[in-house]
């Protein structure tokens, strides 16, 4: 799976701004509440996929248990608001801290490992959390009723209910902010070091880079962003379930990132938004979605080995390099 670096051309912020403008005006076209909710979920999944691309694309640490960080945040919001009685804003902050701490722990365990061993470790941790919460029961403070298992735990926001329009625009603003932040991180000195470590750990060490420390930090940043997506998801859906840790959710992020172009940030974000909204909007059952993920991945590897965004970017670069030569021969 070919990996591509972050976008460096100034035209992409303009593309993002144009896309955000279209999404900003879309509700005015009269789409119904169902499609509005589908797009709102798509915005949150896009942020979650972008967080995977930080560690799996930019830093090159393939995580197959990324839902661990997402689920940790949703469950923290649910447990703290429903069982502990915390206000949602305070629970959201605690959820972000928990997701970041989980990222630090996973990063510490996986940093000495390479390649498939990182994938296997994260897969085991994520699926272990899924199985644990699937069989776990939580009782209300007075023991009058229980939550957990497949039914999950409610997330109590407090205050008046949020309209679909408000949720849509809040999620859109969240997506734009997080995409901008992830691009800044990928282009920063930290992001460049992650890319160097991903390309060759040996060369990075020879340059004096503390490889293990930077690999741990990549997991922490990605986990914090995944946790932020989890907090948004918990607030919108109003419930945390064991499926928030599911293998499908982890594979979904990896697949969307591969289709969009690993390491490009923009590609995975757009891929997740388009594909997730399409699959949810058409009502395809989970089993069918998994098959479509596999088909999309195979087609991408066959026709766009660097992902759609990565391959198109490389082709544009190739044409720019060839064009001056053609001009000189005339």
Short mmCIF file of C-alpha atoms in Angstrom, two decimals, residues 117-309:
data_model
loop_
_atom_site.label_atom_id
_atom_site.label_comp_id
_atom_site.label_asym_id
_atom_site.label_seq_id
_atom_site.Cartn_x
_atom_site.Cartn_y
_atom_site.Cartn_z
CA UNK A 117 3.20 -6.59 14.82
CA UNK A 118 1.82 -3.09 15.46
CA UNK A 119 -1.31 -4.01 13.52
CA UNK A 120 -1.76 -7.27 15.46
CA UNK A 121 -1.24 -5.60 18.85
CA UNK A 122 -3.73 -2.83 18.17
CA UNK A 123 -6.18 -5.35 16.72
CA UNK A 124 -6.00 -7.46 19.88
CA UNK A 125 -6.42 -4.47 22.19
CA UNK A 126 -9.36 -3.04 20.27
CA UNK A 127 -11.19 -6.34 19.97
CA UNK A 128 -10.48 -7.11 23.62
CA UNK A 129 -12.20 -3.87 24.63
CA UNK A 130 -15.11 -4.68 22.32
CA UNK A 131 -15.66 -8.10 23.89
CA UNK A 132 -15.28 -6.73 27.42
CA UNK A 133 -17.92 -4.03 27.05
CA UNK A 134 -20.20 -6.33 25.07
CA UNK A 135 -20.54 -8.55 28.13
CA UNK A 136 -20.42 -5.81 30.77
CA UNK A 137 -23.46 -4.64 32.74
CA UNK A 138 -23.64 -1.29 34.53
CA UNK A 139 -26.29 -0.53 37.14
CA UNK A 140 -27.96 2.81 37.74
CA UNK A 141 -26.92 4.69 40.92
CA UNK A 142 -29.90 3.28 42.86
CA UNK A 143 -29.83 -0.11 41.16
CA UNK A 144 -33.30 0.34 39.66
CA UNK A 145 -32.18 -0.65 36.16
CA UNK A 146 -29.10 -1.78 34.28
CA UNK A 147 -27.31 -0.77 31.11
CA UNK A 148 -24.66 -2.24 28.90
CA UNK A 149 -24.19 -5.04 26.42
CA UNK A 150 -25.65 -4.52 22.98
CA UNK A 151 -28.14 -1.96 24.30
CA UNK A 152 -25.37 0.33 25.49
CA UNK A 153 -25.53 3.22 27.93
CA UNK A 154 -27.34 6.54 27.40
CA UNK A 155 -25.41 9.79 27.16
CA UNK A 156 -27.16 12.59 29.04
CA UNK A 157 -26.53 16.02 27.56
CA UNK A 158 -28.80 18.05 29.80
CA UNK A 159 -30.52 21.20 28.60
CA UNK A 160 -32.89 21.52 25.61
CA UNK A 161 -32.81 19.04 22.75
CA UNK A 162 -30.64 19.86 19.73
CA UNK A 163 -32.31 20.25 16.34
CA UNK A 164 -30.96 18.33 13.30
CA UNK A 165 -29.91 21.64 11.73
CA UNK A 166 -27.95 22.70 14.80
CA UNK A 167 -26.25 19.30 15.01
CA UNK A 168 -25.42 19.43 11.29
CA UNK A 169 -23.74 22.84 11.42
CA UNK A 170 -21.94 22.05 14.68
CA UNK A 171 -20.54 18.83 13.18
CA UNK A 172 -19.56 20.65 9.97
CA UNK A 173 -17.67 23.30 11.95
CA UNK A 174 -16.03 20.52 13.95
CA UNK A 175 -14.94 18.78 10.73
CA UNK A 176 -13.47 21.94 9.21
CA UNK A 177 -11.61 22.80 12.41
CA UNK A 178 -10.21 19.29 12.89
CA UNK A 179 -9.19 18.96 9.23
CA UNK A 180 -7.33 22.26 9.42
CA UNK A 181 -5.67 21.14 12.66
CA UNK A 182 -4.65 17.76 11.24
CA UNK A 183 -3.16 19.39 8.15
CA UNK A 184 -1.18 21.78 10.34
CA UNK A 185 0.09 18.85 12.41
CA UNK A 186 1.05 16.84 9.33
CA UNK A 187 2.98 19.80 7.89
CA UNK A 188 4.67 20.73 11.16
CA UNK A 189 8.15 19.70 12.24
CA UNK A 190 6.55 16.95 14.32
CA UNK A 191 4.67 15.64 11.30
CA UNK A 192 7.78 15.71 9.12
CA UNK A 193 9.66 13.68 11.73
CA UNK A 194 6.81 11.15 11.82
CA UNK A 195 7.06 10.86 8.04
CA UNK A 196 10.83 10.39 8.27
CA UNK A 197 10.44 7.69 10.91
CA UNK A 198 7.83 5.99 8.76
CA UNK A 199 10.15 6.05 5.76
CA UNK A 200 13.20 4.65 7.55
CA UNK A 201 13.57 4.23 11.30
CA UNK A 202 17.25 3.46 10.82
CA UNK A 203 17.91 6.72 8.98
CA UNK A 204 15.88 8.66 11.53
CA UNK A 205 17.90 7.18 14.39
CA UNK A 206 21.12 8.01 12.57
CA UNK A 207 19.92 11.63 12.42
CA UNK A 208 19.48 11.70 16.18
CA UNK A 209 15.70 11.26 16.29
CA UNK A 210 14.25 9.53 19.36
CA UNK A 211 12.14 7.15 17.28
CA UNK A 212 10.24 5.52 20.14
CA UNK A 213 9.23 8.86 21.62
CA UNK A 214 7.88 10.17 18.33
CA UNK A 215 5.96 6.97 17.65
CA UNK A 216 4.34 7.24 21.08
CA UNK A 217 3.41 10.86 20.44
CA UNK A 218 1.83 9.99 17.11
CA UNK A 219 -0.47 7.54 18.85
CA UNK A 220 -1.34 10.11 21.52
CA UNK A 221 -2.27 12.80 18.99
CA UNK A 222 -4.29 10.36 16.88
CA UNK A 223 -6.05 9.02 19.98
CA UNK A 224 -6.97 12.52 21.14
CA UNK A 225 -8.51 13.32 17.75
CA UNK A 226 -10.34 9.98 17.66
CA UNK A 227 -11.58 10.74 21.16
CA UNK A 228 -12.86 14.12 20.00
CA UNK A 229 -14.81 12.37 17.24
CA UNK A 230 -16.12 9.93 19.84
CA UNK A 231 -17.33 12.77 22.06
CA UNK A 232 -19.16 14.32 19.11
CA UNK A 233 -20.66 10.95 18.20
CA UNK A 234 -21.82 10.34 21.78
CA UNK A 235 -23.46 13.77 21.91
CA UNK A 236 -25.22 13.28 18.58
CA UNK A 237 -26.37 9.66 18.95
CA UNK A 238 -27.04 9.92 22.68
CA UNK A 239 -25.79 6.44 23.48
CA UNK A 240 -22.55 4.48 23.77
CA UNK A 241 -22.54 0.81 22.74
CA UNK A 242 -19.96 -1.93 22.46
CA UNK A 243 -20.04 -1.41 18.68
CA UNK A 244 -18.08 1.80 19.28
CA UNK A 245 -15.09 -0.51 19.84
CA UNK A 246 -15.94 -2.83 16.94
CA UNK A 247 -13.51 -4.29 14.46
CA UNK A 248 -15.68 -2.97 11.64
CA UNK A 249 -15.17 0.59 12.87
CA UNK A 250 -11.40 0.10 12.98
CA UNK A 251 -11.29 -1.48 9.52
CA UNK A 252 -13.58 1.23 8.21
CA UNK A 253 -11.08 3.96 9.08
CA UNK A 254 -8.17 2.04 7.56
CA UNK A 255 -10.15 1.35 4.37
CA UNK A 256 -11.38 4.92 3.93
CA UNK A 257 -7.83 6.20 4.48
CA UNK A 258 -6.41 3.77 1.93
CA UNK A 259 -9.03 4.74 -0.64
CA UNK A 260 -8.47 8.45 -0.09
CA UNK A 261 -4.67 8.24 0.07
CA UNK A 262 -2.76 7.47 3.26
CA UNK A 263 -0.81 10.36 4.69
CA UNK A 264 -2.69 13.04 2.75
CA UNK A 265 -5.27 13.87 5.48
CA UNK A 266 -7.61 15.51 2.95
CA UNK A 267 -8.03 12.30 0.93
CA UNK A 268 -9.09 10.10 3.86
CA UNK A 269 -11.40 12.82 5.23
CA UNK A 270 -13.21 13.25 1.90
CA UNK A 271 -13.25 9.51 1.26
CA UNK A 272 -14.83 8.84 4.65
CA UNK A 273 -17.42 11.58 4.22
CA UNK A 274 -18.49 10.41 0.75
CA UNK A 275 -18.38 6.65 1.26
CA UNK A 276 -19.88 6.59 4.75
CA UNK A 277 -22.71 8.92 3.75
CA UNK A 278 -23.37 6.87 0.62
CA UNK A 279 -23.47 3.56 2.48
CA UNK A 280 -25.59 4.90 5.33
CA UNK A 281 -27.93 6.78 3.03
CA UNK A 282 -28.67 3.70 0.94
CA UNK A 283 -29.43 1.58 4.02
CA UNK A 284 -26.97 -1.20 3.20
CA UNK A 285 -26.75 -3.68 6.13
CA UNK A 286 -23.46 -4.09 8.05
CA UNK A 287 -22.54 -7.37 6.34
CA UNK A 288 -22.95 -5.74 2.94
CA UNK A 289 -20.92 -2.73 4.02
CA UNK A 290 -17.97 -4.92 4.98
CA UNK A 291 -18.01 -6.50 1.51
CA UNK A 292 -18.12 -3.06 -0.09
CA UNK A 293 -15.18 -1.93 2.05
CA UNK A 294 -13.18 -4.89 0.76
CA UNK A 295 -14.22 -4.20 -2.85
CA UNK A 296 -13.33 -0.51 -2.56
CA UNK A 297 -9.95 -1.40 -1.11
CA UNK A 298 -9.18 -3.91 -3.88
CA UNK A 299 -10.19 -1.47 -6.62
CA UNK A 300 -8.09 1.26 -5.03
CA UNK A 301 -5.03 -0.96 -4.82
CA UNK A 302 -5.52 -1.95 -8.46
CA UNK A 303 -6.16 1.45 -10.05
CA UNK A 304 -4.99 3.99 -7.43
CA UNK A 305 -2.11 2.40 -5.50
CA UNK A 306 -1.47 5.61 -3.58
CA UNK A 307 -5.15 6.21 -2.90
CA UNK A 308 -7.29 8.47 -5.06
CA UNK A 309 -5.92 11.76 -3.71
#
